[in-house]
Structure formats: C-alpha cells, structure tokens
Coordinates of C-alpha atoms and ligand atoms in Angstrom, one line a residue:
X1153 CA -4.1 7.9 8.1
X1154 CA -0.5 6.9 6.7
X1155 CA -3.3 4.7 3.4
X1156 CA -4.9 8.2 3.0
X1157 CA -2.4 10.5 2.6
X1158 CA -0.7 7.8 0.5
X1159 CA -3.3 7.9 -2.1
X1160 CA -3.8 11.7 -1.9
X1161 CA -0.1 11.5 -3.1
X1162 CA -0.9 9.5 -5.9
X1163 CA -4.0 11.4 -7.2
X1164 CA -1.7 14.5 -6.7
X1165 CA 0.9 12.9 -8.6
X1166 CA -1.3 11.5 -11.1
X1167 CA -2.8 15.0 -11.9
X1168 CA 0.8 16.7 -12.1
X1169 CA 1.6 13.8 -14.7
X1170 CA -1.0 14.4 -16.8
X1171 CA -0.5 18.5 -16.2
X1172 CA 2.7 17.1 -18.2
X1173 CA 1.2 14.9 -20.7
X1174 CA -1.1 18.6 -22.0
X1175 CA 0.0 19.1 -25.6
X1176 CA -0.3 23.1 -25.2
X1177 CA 3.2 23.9 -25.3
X1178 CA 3.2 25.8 -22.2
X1179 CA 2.1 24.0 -19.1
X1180 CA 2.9 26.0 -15.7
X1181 CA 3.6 23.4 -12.6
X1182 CA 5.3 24.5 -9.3
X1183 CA 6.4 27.4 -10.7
X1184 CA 7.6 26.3 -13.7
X1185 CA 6.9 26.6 -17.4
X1186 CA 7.5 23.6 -19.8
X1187 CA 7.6 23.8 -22.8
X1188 CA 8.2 20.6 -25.4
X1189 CA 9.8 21.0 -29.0
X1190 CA 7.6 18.1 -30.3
X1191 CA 4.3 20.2 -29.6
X1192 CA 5.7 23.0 -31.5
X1193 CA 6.6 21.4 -34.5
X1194 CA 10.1 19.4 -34.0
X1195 CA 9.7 15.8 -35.7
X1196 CA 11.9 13.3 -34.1
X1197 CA 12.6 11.3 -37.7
X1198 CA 16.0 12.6 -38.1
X1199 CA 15.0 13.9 -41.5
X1200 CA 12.7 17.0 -40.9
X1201 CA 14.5 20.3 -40.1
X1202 CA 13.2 21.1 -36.1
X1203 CA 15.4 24.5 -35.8
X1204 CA 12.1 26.5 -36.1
X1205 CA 10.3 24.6 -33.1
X1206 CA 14.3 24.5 -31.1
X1207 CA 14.1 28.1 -31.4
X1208 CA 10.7 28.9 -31.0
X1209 CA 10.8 26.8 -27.6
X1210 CA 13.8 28.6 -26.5
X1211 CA 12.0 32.2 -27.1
X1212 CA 9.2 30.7 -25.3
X1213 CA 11.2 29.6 -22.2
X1214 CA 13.4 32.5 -22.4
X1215 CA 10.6 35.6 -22.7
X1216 CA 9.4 33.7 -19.0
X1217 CA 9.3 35.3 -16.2
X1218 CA 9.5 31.9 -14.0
X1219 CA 11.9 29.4 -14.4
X1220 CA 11.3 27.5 -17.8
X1221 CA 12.4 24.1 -19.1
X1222 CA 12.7 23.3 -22.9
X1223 CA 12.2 19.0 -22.9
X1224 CA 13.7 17.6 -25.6
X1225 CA 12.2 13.8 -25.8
X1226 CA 13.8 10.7 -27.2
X1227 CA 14.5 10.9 -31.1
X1228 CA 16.8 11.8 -33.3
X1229 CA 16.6 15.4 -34.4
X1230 CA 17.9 17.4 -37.6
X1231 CA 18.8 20.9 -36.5
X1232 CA 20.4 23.8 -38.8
X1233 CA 22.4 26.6 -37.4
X1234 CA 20.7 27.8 -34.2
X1235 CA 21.1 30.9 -31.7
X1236 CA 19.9 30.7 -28.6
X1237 CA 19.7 34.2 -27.3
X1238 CA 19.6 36.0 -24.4
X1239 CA 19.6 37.6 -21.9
X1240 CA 15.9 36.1 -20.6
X1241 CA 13.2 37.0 -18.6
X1242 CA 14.3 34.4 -15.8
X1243 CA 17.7 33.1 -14.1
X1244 CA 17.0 29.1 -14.7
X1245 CA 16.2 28.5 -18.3
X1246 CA 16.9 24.3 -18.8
X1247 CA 17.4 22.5 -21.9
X1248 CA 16.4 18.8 -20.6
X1249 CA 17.5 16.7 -23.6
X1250 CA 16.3 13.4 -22.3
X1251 CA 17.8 10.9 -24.7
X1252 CA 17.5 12.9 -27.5
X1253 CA 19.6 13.0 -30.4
X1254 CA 20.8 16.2 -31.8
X1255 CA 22.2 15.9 -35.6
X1256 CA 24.0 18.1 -38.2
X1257 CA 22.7 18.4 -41.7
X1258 CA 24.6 15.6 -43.2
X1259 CA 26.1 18.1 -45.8
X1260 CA 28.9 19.6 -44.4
X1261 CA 28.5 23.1 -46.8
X1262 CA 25.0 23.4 -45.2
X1263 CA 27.2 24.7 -41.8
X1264 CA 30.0 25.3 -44.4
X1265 CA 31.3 29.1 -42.5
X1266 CA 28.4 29.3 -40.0
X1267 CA 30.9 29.9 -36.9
X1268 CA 28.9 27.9 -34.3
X1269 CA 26.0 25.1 -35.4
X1270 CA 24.5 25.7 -32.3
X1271 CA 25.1 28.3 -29.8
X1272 CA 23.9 30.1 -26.8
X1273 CA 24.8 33.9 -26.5
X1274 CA 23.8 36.4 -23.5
X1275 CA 22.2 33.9 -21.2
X1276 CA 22.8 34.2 -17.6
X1277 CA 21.6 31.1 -15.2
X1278 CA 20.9 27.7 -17.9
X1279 CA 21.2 24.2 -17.5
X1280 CA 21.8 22.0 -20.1
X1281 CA 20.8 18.7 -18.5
X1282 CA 21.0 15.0 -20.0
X1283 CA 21.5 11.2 -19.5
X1284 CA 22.4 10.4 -22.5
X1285 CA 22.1 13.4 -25.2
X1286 CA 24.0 13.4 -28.3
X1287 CA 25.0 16.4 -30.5
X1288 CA 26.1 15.0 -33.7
X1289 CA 28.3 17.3 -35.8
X1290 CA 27.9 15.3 -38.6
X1291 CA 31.9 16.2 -39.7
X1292 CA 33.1 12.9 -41.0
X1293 CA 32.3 14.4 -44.8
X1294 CA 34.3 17.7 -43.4
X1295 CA 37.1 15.8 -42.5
X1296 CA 37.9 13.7 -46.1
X1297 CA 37.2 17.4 -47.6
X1298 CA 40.3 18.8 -45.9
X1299 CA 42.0 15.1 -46.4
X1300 CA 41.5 15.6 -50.0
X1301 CA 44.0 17.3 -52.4
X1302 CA 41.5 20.1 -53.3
X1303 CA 41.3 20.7 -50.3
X1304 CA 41.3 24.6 -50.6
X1305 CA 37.5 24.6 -51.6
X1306 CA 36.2 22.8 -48.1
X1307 CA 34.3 25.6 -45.8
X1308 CA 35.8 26.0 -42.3
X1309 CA 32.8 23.7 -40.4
X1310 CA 31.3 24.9 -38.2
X1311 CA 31.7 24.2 -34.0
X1312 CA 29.5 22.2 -32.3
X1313 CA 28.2 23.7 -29.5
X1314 CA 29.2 27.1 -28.2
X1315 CA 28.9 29.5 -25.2
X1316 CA 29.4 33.2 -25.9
X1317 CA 29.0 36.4 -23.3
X1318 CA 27.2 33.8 -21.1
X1319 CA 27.5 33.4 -16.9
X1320 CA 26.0 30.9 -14.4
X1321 CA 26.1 27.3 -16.4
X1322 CA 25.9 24.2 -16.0
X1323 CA 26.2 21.2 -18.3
X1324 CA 25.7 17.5 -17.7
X1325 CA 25.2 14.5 -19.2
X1326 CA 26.2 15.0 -22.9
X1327 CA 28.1 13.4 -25.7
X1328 CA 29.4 15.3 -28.5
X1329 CA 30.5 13.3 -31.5
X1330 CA 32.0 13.9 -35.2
X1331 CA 32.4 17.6 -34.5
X1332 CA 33.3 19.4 -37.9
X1333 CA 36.0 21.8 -35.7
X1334 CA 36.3 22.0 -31.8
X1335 CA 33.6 20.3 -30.2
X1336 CA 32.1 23.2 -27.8
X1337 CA 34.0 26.4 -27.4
X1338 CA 33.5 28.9 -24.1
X1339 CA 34.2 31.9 -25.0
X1340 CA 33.5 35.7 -22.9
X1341 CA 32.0 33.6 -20.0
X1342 CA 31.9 33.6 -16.4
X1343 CA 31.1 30.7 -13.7
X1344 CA 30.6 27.6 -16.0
X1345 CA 30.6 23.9 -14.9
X1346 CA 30.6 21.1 -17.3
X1347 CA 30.2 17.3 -15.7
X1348 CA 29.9 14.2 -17.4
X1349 CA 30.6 15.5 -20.7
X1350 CA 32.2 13.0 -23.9
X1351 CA 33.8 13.6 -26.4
X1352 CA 34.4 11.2 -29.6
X1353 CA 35.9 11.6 -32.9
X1354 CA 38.3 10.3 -35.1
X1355 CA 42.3 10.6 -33.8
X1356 CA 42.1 11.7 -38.1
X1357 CA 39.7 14.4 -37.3
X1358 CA 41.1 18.1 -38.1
X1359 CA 41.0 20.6 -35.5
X1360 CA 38.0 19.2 -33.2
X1361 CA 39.6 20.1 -30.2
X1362 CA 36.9 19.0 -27.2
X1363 CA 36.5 21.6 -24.6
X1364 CA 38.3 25.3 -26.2
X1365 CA 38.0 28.3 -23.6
X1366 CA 38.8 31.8 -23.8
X1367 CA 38.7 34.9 -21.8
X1368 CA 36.5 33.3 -19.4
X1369 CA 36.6 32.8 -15.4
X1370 CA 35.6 30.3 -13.4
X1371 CA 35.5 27.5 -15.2
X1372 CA 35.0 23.5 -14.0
X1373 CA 35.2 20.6 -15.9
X1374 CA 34.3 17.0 -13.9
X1375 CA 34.3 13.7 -14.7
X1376 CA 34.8 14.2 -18.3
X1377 CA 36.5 11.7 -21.3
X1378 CA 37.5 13.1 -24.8
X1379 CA 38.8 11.2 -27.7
X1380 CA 39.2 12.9 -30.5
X1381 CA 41.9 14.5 -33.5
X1382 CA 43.0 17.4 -31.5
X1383 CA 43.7 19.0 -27.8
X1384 CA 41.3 17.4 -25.1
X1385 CA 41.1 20.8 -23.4
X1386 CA 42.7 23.8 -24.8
X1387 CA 42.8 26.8 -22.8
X1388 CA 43.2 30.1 -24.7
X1389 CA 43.7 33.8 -23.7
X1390 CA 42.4 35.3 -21.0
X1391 CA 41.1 32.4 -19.2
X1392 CA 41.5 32.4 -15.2
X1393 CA 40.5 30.1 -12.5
X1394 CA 39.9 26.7 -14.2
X1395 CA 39.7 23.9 -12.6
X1396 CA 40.0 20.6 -14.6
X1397 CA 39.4 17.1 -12.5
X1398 CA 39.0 13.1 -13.4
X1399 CA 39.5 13.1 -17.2
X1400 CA 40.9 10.7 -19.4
X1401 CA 42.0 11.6 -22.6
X1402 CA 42.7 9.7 -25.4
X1403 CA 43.3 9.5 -28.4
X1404 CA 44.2 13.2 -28.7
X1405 CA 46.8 15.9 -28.5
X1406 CA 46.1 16.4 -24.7
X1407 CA 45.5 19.0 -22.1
X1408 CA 47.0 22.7 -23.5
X1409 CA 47.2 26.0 -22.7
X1410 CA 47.6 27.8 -25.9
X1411 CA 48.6 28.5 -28.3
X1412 CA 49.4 31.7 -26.6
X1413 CA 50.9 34.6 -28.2
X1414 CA 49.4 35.6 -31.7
X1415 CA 48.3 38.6 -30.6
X1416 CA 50.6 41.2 -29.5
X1417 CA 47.9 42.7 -26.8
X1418 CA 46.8 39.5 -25.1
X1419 CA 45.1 38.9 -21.8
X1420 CA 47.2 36.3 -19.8
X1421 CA 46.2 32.3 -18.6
X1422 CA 46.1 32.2 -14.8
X1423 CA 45.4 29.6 -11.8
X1424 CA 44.8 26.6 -13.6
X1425 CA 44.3 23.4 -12.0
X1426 CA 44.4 20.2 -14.1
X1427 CA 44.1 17.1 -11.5
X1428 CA 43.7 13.2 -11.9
X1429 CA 44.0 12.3 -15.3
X1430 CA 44.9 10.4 -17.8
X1431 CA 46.4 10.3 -21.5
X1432 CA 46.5 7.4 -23.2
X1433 CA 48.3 7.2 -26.5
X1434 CA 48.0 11.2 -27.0
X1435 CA 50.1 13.2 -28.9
X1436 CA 51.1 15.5 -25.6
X1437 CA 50.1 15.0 -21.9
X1438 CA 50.5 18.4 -20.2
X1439 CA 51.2 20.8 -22.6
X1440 CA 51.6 25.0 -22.3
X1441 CA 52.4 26.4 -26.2
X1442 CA 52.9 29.7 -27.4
X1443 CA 53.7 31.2 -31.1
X1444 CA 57.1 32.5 -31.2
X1445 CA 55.4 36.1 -32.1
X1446 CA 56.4 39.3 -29.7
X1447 CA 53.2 39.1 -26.8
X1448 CA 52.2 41.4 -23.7
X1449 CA 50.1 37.6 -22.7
X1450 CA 51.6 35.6 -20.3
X1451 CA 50.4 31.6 -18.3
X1452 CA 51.0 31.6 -14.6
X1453 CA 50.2 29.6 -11.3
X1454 CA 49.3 26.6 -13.0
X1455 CA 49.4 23.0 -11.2
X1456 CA 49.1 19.4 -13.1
X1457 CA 48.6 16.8 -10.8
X1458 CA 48.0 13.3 -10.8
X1459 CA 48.3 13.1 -14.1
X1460 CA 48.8 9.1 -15.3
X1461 CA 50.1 9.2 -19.0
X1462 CA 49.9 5.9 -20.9
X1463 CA 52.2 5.8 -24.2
X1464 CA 52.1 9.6 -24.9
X1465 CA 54.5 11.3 -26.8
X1466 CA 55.4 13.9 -25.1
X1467 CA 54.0 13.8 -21.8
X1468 CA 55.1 16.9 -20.2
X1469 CA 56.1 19.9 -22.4
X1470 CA 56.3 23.5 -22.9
X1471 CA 57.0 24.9 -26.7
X1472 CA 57.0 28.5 -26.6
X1473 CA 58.6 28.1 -30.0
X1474 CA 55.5 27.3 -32.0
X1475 CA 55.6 28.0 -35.9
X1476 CA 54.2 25.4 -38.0
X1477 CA 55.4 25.6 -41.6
X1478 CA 58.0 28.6 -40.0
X1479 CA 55.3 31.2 -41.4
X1480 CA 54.1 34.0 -39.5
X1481 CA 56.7 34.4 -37.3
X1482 CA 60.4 33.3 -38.5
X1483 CA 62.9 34.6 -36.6
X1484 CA 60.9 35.9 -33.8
X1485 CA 60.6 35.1 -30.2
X1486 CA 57.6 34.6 -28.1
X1487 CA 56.5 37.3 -25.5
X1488 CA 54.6 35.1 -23.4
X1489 CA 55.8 35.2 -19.7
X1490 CA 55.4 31.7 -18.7
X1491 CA 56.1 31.7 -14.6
X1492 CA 54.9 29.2 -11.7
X1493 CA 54.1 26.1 -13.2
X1494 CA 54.1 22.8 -10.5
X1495 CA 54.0 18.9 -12.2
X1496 CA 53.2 17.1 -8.8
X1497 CA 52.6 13.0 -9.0
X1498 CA 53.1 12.5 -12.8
X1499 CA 53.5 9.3 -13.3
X1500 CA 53.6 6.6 -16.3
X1501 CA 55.0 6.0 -19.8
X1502 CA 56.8 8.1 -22.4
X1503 CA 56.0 7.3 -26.3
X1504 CA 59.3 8.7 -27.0
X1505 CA 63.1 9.0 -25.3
X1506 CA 62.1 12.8 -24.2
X1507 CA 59.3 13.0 -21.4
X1508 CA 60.0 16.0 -20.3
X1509 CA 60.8 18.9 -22.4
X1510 CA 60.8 22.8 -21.6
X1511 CA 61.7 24.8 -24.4
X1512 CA 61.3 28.2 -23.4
X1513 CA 61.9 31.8 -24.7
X1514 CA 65.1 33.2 -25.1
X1515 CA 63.4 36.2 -24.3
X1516 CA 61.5 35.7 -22.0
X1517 CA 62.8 32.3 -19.7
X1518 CA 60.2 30.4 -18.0
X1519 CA 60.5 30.2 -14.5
X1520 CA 59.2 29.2 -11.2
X1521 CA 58.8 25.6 -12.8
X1522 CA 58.7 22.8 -10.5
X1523 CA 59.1 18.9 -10.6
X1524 CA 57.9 16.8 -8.1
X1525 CA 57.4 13.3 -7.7
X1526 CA 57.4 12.5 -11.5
X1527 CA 58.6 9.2 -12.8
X1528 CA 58.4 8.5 -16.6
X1529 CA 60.0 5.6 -18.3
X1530 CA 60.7 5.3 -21.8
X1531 CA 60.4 1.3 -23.4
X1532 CA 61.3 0.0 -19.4
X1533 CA 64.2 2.6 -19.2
X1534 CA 64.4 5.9 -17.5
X1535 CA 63.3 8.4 -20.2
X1536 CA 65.8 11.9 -20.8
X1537 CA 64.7 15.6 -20.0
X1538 CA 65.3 18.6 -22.1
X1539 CA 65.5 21.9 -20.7
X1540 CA 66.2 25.7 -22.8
X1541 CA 65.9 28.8 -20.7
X1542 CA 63.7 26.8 -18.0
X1543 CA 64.5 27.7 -14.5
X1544 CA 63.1 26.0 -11.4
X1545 CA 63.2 23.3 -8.8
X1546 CA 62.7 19.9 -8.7
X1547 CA 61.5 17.9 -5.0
X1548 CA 61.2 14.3 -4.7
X1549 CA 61.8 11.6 -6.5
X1550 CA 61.9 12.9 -10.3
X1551 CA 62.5 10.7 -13.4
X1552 CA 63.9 11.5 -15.7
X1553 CA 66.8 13.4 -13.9
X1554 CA 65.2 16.9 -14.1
X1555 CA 67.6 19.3 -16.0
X1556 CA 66.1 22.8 -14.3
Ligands
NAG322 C1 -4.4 21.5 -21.0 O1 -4.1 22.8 -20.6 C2 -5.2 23.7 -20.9 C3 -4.7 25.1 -20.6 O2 -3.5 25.1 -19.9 C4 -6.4 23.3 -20.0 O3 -7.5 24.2 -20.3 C5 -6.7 21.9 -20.3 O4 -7.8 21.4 -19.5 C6 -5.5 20.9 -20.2 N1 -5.9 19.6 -20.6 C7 -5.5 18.5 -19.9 C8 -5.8 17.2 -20.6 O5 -4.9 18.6 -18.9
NAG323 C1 -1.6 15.5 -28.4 O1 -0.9 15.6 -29.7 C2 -1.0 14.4 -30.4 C3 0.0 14.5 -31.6 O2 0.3 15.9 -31.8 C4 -2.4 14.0 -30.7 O3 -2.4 12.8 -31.4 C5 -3.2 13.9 -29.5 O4 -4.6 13.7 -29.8 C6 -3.1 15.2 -28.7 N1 -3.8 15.0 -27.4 C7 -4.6 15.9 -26.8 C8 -5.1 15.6 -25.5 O5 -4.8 17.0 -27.4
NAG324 C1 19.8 20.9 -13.9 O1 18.7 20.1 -14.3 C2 18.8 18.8 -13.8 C3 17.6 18.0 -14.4 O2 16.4 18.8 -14.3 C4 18.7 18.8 -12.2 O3 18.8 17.5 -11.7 C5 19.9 19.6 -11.7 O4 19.8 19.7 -10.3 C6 19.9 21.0 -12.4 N1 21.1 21.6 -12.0 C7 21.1 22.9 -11.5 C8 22.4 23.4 -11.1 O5 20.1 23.6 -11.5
NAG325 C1 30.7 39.2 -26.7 O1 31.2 40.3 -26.0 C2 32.3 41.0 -26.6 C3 32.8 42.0 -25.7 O2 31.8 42.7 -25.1 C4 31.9 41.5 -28.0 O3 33.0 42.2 -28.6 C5 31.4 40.4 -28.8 O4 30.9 40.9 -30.0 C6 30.3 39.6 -28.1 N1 29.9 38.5 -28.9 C7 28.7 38.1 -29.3 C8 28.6 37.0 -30.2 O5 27.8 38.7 -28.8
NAG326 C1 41.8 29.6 -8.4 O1 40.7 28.9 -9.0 C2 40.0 28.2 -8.2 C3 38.8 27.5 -9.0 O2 39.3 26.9 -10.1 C4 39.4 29.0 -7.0 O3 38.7 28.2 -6.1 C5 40.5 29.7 -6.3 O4 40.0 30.6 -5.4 C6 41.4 30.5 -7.3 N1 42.5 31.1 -6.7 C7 42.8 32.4 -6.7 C8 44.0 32.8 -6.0 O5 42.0 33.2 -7.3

C-alpha cells in the first residue's frame, strides 16, 4: 500500500514536471498559469534586448484570471525601460526570478531621463520572489559622468526598481547593485513587505539611496543590508506605519526621514519603527532632516531602537536646518512639526566629538524627544550632545550627558 501510493506520487510528480518542462508559454497546473520569458523570446546572453518577452510575459500573467507566475531562469538578461502595468485580472501575479540576472543597458544615456528602468504601476497582490536575483543598474558610467567637470550634460539616471499606486507586495530575495539614482523607490503604495533585500554600490555613488518611500502605508522592511553612496532607507512625505527591523547599513548616509519640508502643503511622517540595526562607518545613524522652507508637514511617533552604530559620524541627529549651498531657502525656517521621537538602546561609537545633535526649528521646537539608555563614546571618551530648541526627557543611563 504505503510502495503504491509512493509511486503514484512519483508518476504524478513526474507528469506535473514535465507539465513544466512544455515550451507553450502558458502551461495551467493547480490553478495556476506559468508563463517563462525564455519561451517568448528573452535570450539569457546578456547582450540581446528581452524587454519585449519581460513585458509580453507580464501582460500574459497579468490579463489571467488565475493566479499567474512569470519564471525568470538562470542567465543574465539585458532589459530596457520596462512598465509593468496593472491593475490585472488576478490578485497573485509572481515574478520568480530564480537566479536570474537582470542588467541595465550598459550606456547610461540609454535610461538617460527615463524616471524608473523598471517599474511596476497599478498592481494589487505580486510577489517578487528570488534566491539570488540581481538587478543591475549598470550606474558606474553614471556616476564618473556627474564626477566629471562637465558634468551638466549627464542625464538624471534612471531608478532601479520602482512601485507606484501599487498595494498588497511582497519582495524577497533580491540584490540590487550599481543603481544609477535610488535603488527602488515606493511611492503611492499600500501594505508592502520587502525581506531579504541587498543593496550594493559604491560609498562614491551619487544619490542611490537603497529603499526611498513616499506617501505610502504600511510598509515592512526585514532582514535587509544596504551599502551604498547615499541614505539606507529614506522615508519621505506622507509615509505612515513603517516598520524597519534587522538591518545593517554600511557604507551609507543611514536611516532618514526626510528631507521633509520642500513643499509648503505636505502630508506628515508618522509611526515609524526602525529596530535592531546597525551603521557601520555611515555618514549618519538615525537621522530625521527637513529644508529650512515654511511646511504644513510634520514627523511624529517615531521609535529607533536597538540601533548599534560602529564609527558613524553622526549617529543620532535631527537637522531641520537643511540648505545645501544656502539656496532655495536662505533665511527661512522650517515648518515641519517634529514631536514624539524615542532613541531606546543606542549603543556604540561616534566618528566624531558630537553623537547626539538636535538642531531644531526656531519656529517650530521639536518636542516630546526622548533618550534612553544610549551610550556613545567618542575615540574611548564620552562623546558631547548638542541641543537647539529640542525639548524632551531623558531615562536611564544616557551618554553623552543628554542636553534636552
Ligand atoms: C504541451 O502543452 C500543449 C497544450 O497545453 C499540449 O497539447 C502538449 O501535449 C504539451 N506537451 C507536452 C510535452 O507536455
Ligand atoms: C523547446 O524549445 C527548445 C528551444 O526553444 C527546443 O530546442 C525544443 O525542441 C523544444 N521542445 C519541445 C518539446 O517543443
Ligand atoms: C511568494 O513566492 C514564493 C516562491 O514562489 C513563495 O515561497 C512565497 O510563499 C510567496 N509569498 C507570498 C506572500 O505569496
Ligand atoms: C499615482 O496616483 C497619483 C494620485 O492618484 C497620480 O497623481 C499619479 O499620476 C499616479 N502615478 C502613476 C505613475 O500612475
Ligand atoms: C504603527 O505601525 C505598525 C506597523 O508598522 C502597526 O502595527 C501599528 O498598528 C501602527 N500603530 C498605529 C497607532 O497605527
């Protein structure tokens, strides 16, 4: 009985594999359509442009009614700029890049002011699955453009990956490298969850922030490590509920809300949770910024929490006096309301004498801050605090000598 059923498994399995193995590009099995780029043109040589089949498979998966999954095999792909549009026909539309390798077109101009190189708009229920999936930006070209002295004739770039008007995501498994700008930007979504995710460029690299989000809600991001020329994580305008956990970051500029504050109407940042990480060698640890430009926005109930910083240079801050090159906004103050902000468990070393540093607006004080358990030394030596219109508490043992 038990020999029996055993090998009725096996023919069952071995008909469901070669159900697989059909080169038709659609091939239904427990409910679900497949459908495989190679079989509708994609070339996995690194050299032949596969956004025609990418796309093509995504309408495919998209226009059914059943739950659909794009494969993406092993190889290395060339992609152009690519939409992938909804909203579809189903709820569960998966992109299963195996150990595929996504790239750029090596010449950055190709992008040049494309926005997004690859992007997915209106889709409600996808999962982006992989094990070890790269999307290669290709930006290294990019980045000695902007380097150069003529610099004025480089194109923008364009962002990796992005998620726009989208709900009900989830991403795993993926490394984004040599970005040209931020490496995937979430922007106008709702209920997305990114695990596993890496990030790696050059601590050179211009504006390739890894993770940007805008006015979007419920966002997670797990088990996540960035390295690369700009912010980790920034969190723009209008995001709420985000929840940030076990991430290292390094090299980089940190986790940051903001910048805040260049609009005047501006929906706020609230109930932000960054927990168990660690900077090592960034720029900034915890960071919330805002332009010193008038602002109806605002950043509250925020915690940072077990945060571990490793030689960063300014571990915990809050500039609400941002104006590079004083243009844009001299003599003005920002608007942003920054209230209820808890630093709980910070622990580690300061690159530089001030760890702590709240420079808030005249106009608008921060308060509600709170310090707790926080101990930062600066080369084996308590490190200094700086506080301007910050108001708050301090509980535990806090180093340096908080100045709220
Ligand atoms: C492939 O699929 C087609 C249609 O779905 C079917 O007619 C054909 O028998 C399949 N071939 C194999 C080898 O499974
Ligand atoms: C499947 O496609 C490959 C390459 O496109 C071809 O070599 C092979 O003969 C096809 N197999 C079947 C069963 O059609
Ligand atoms: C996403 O797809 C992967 C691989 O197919 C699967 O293991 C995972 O459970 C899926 N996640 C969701 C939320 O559907
Ligand atoms: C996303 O939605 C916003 C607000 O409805 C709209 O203004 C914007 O054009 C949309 N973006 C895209 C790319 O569809
Ligand atoms: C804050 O966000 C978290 C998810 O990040 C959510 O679980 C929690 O309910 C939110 N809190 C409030 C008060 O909305």
């Amino acid at each position: 009985m038990a020999k029996s059923s055993c090998s009725l498994i096996l023919i069952l399995s071995c008909v469901l594999v070669f159900a697989f193995m059909n080169n038709s590009s659609a091939v239904a099995s427990s409910g679900i359509n497949n459908y495989r780029v190679v079989n509708l043109g994609a070339k996995p040589d690194g050299k032949t442009d596969s956004t025609k089949a990418f796309l093509s498979a995504w309408d495919k998966a998209c226009a059914s009614v059943k739950p659909a999954v794009v494969h993406v095999p092993r190889g290395t792909f060339l992609l152009g700029n690519a939409i992938f549009r909804g909203p579809c026909n189903n709820k569960a539309t998966t992109f299963r890049i195996s150990e595929g390798t996504l790239v750029a077109p090596s010449d950055y101009r190709v992008l040049g002011n494309a926005g997004n190189w690859l992007s997915f708009q209106d889709v409600h229920g996808l999962n982006i699955s992989s094990s070890n999936g790269i999307l290669d930006g290709q930006g290294t070209g990019l980045w000695d453009c902007k380097a150069s002295p003529g610099k004025s004739n480089c194109p923008t770039g364009a962002i990796s990956l992005g998620f726009v008007n989208s709900s009900n995501i989830v991403v795993s498994g993926l490394l984004s490298r040599n970005s040209q700008l931020v490496h995937i930007i979430i922007r106008g979504c709702h209920n997305v969850n990114m695990h596993g995710i890496r990030v790696s460029a050059s601590e050179k690299s211009p504006n390739t922030d890894g993770i940007h989000i805008q006015m979007s809600s419920d966002i997670t991001i797990l088990n996540s490590d960035f390295s690369t020329g700009d912010d980790c994580v920034s969190i723009g305008p209008g995001t709420v509920n985000l929840w940030i956990e076990k991430v290292t970051c390094g090299p980089g500029h940190g986790i940051s809300v903001g910048s805040l504050g260049w609009e005047m109407q501006e929906p706020g940042v609230q109930n932000v949770t960054v927990k168990t990480a660690t900077f090592k060698n960034t720029l900034n640890g915890v960071r919330i910024k805002s332009w010193s430009r008038p602002s109806t926005g605002f950043a509250r109930h925020i915690l940072f929490q077990h945060a571990v910083m490793v030689d960063v240079k300014n571990p915990i801050i809050i500039d609400q006096n941002y104006c590079p090159n004083n243009k844009d906004c001299p003599r003005q103050v920002s608007g942003i309301e920054i209230t209820d902000v808890t630093y709980q468990d910070i622990q580690g070393t300061s690159a530089t004498e001030v760890a702590v540093n709240f420079d808030c607006s005249s106009k608008n004080p921060c308060t509600g801050i709170r310090l707790e358990d926080v101990k930062l030394t600066y080369q084996n030596q308590p490190s200094e605090a700086s506080c301007s219109h910050a108001d708050g508490t301090a509980a535990g043992i806090v180093q340096p000598t908080s100045c709220l």
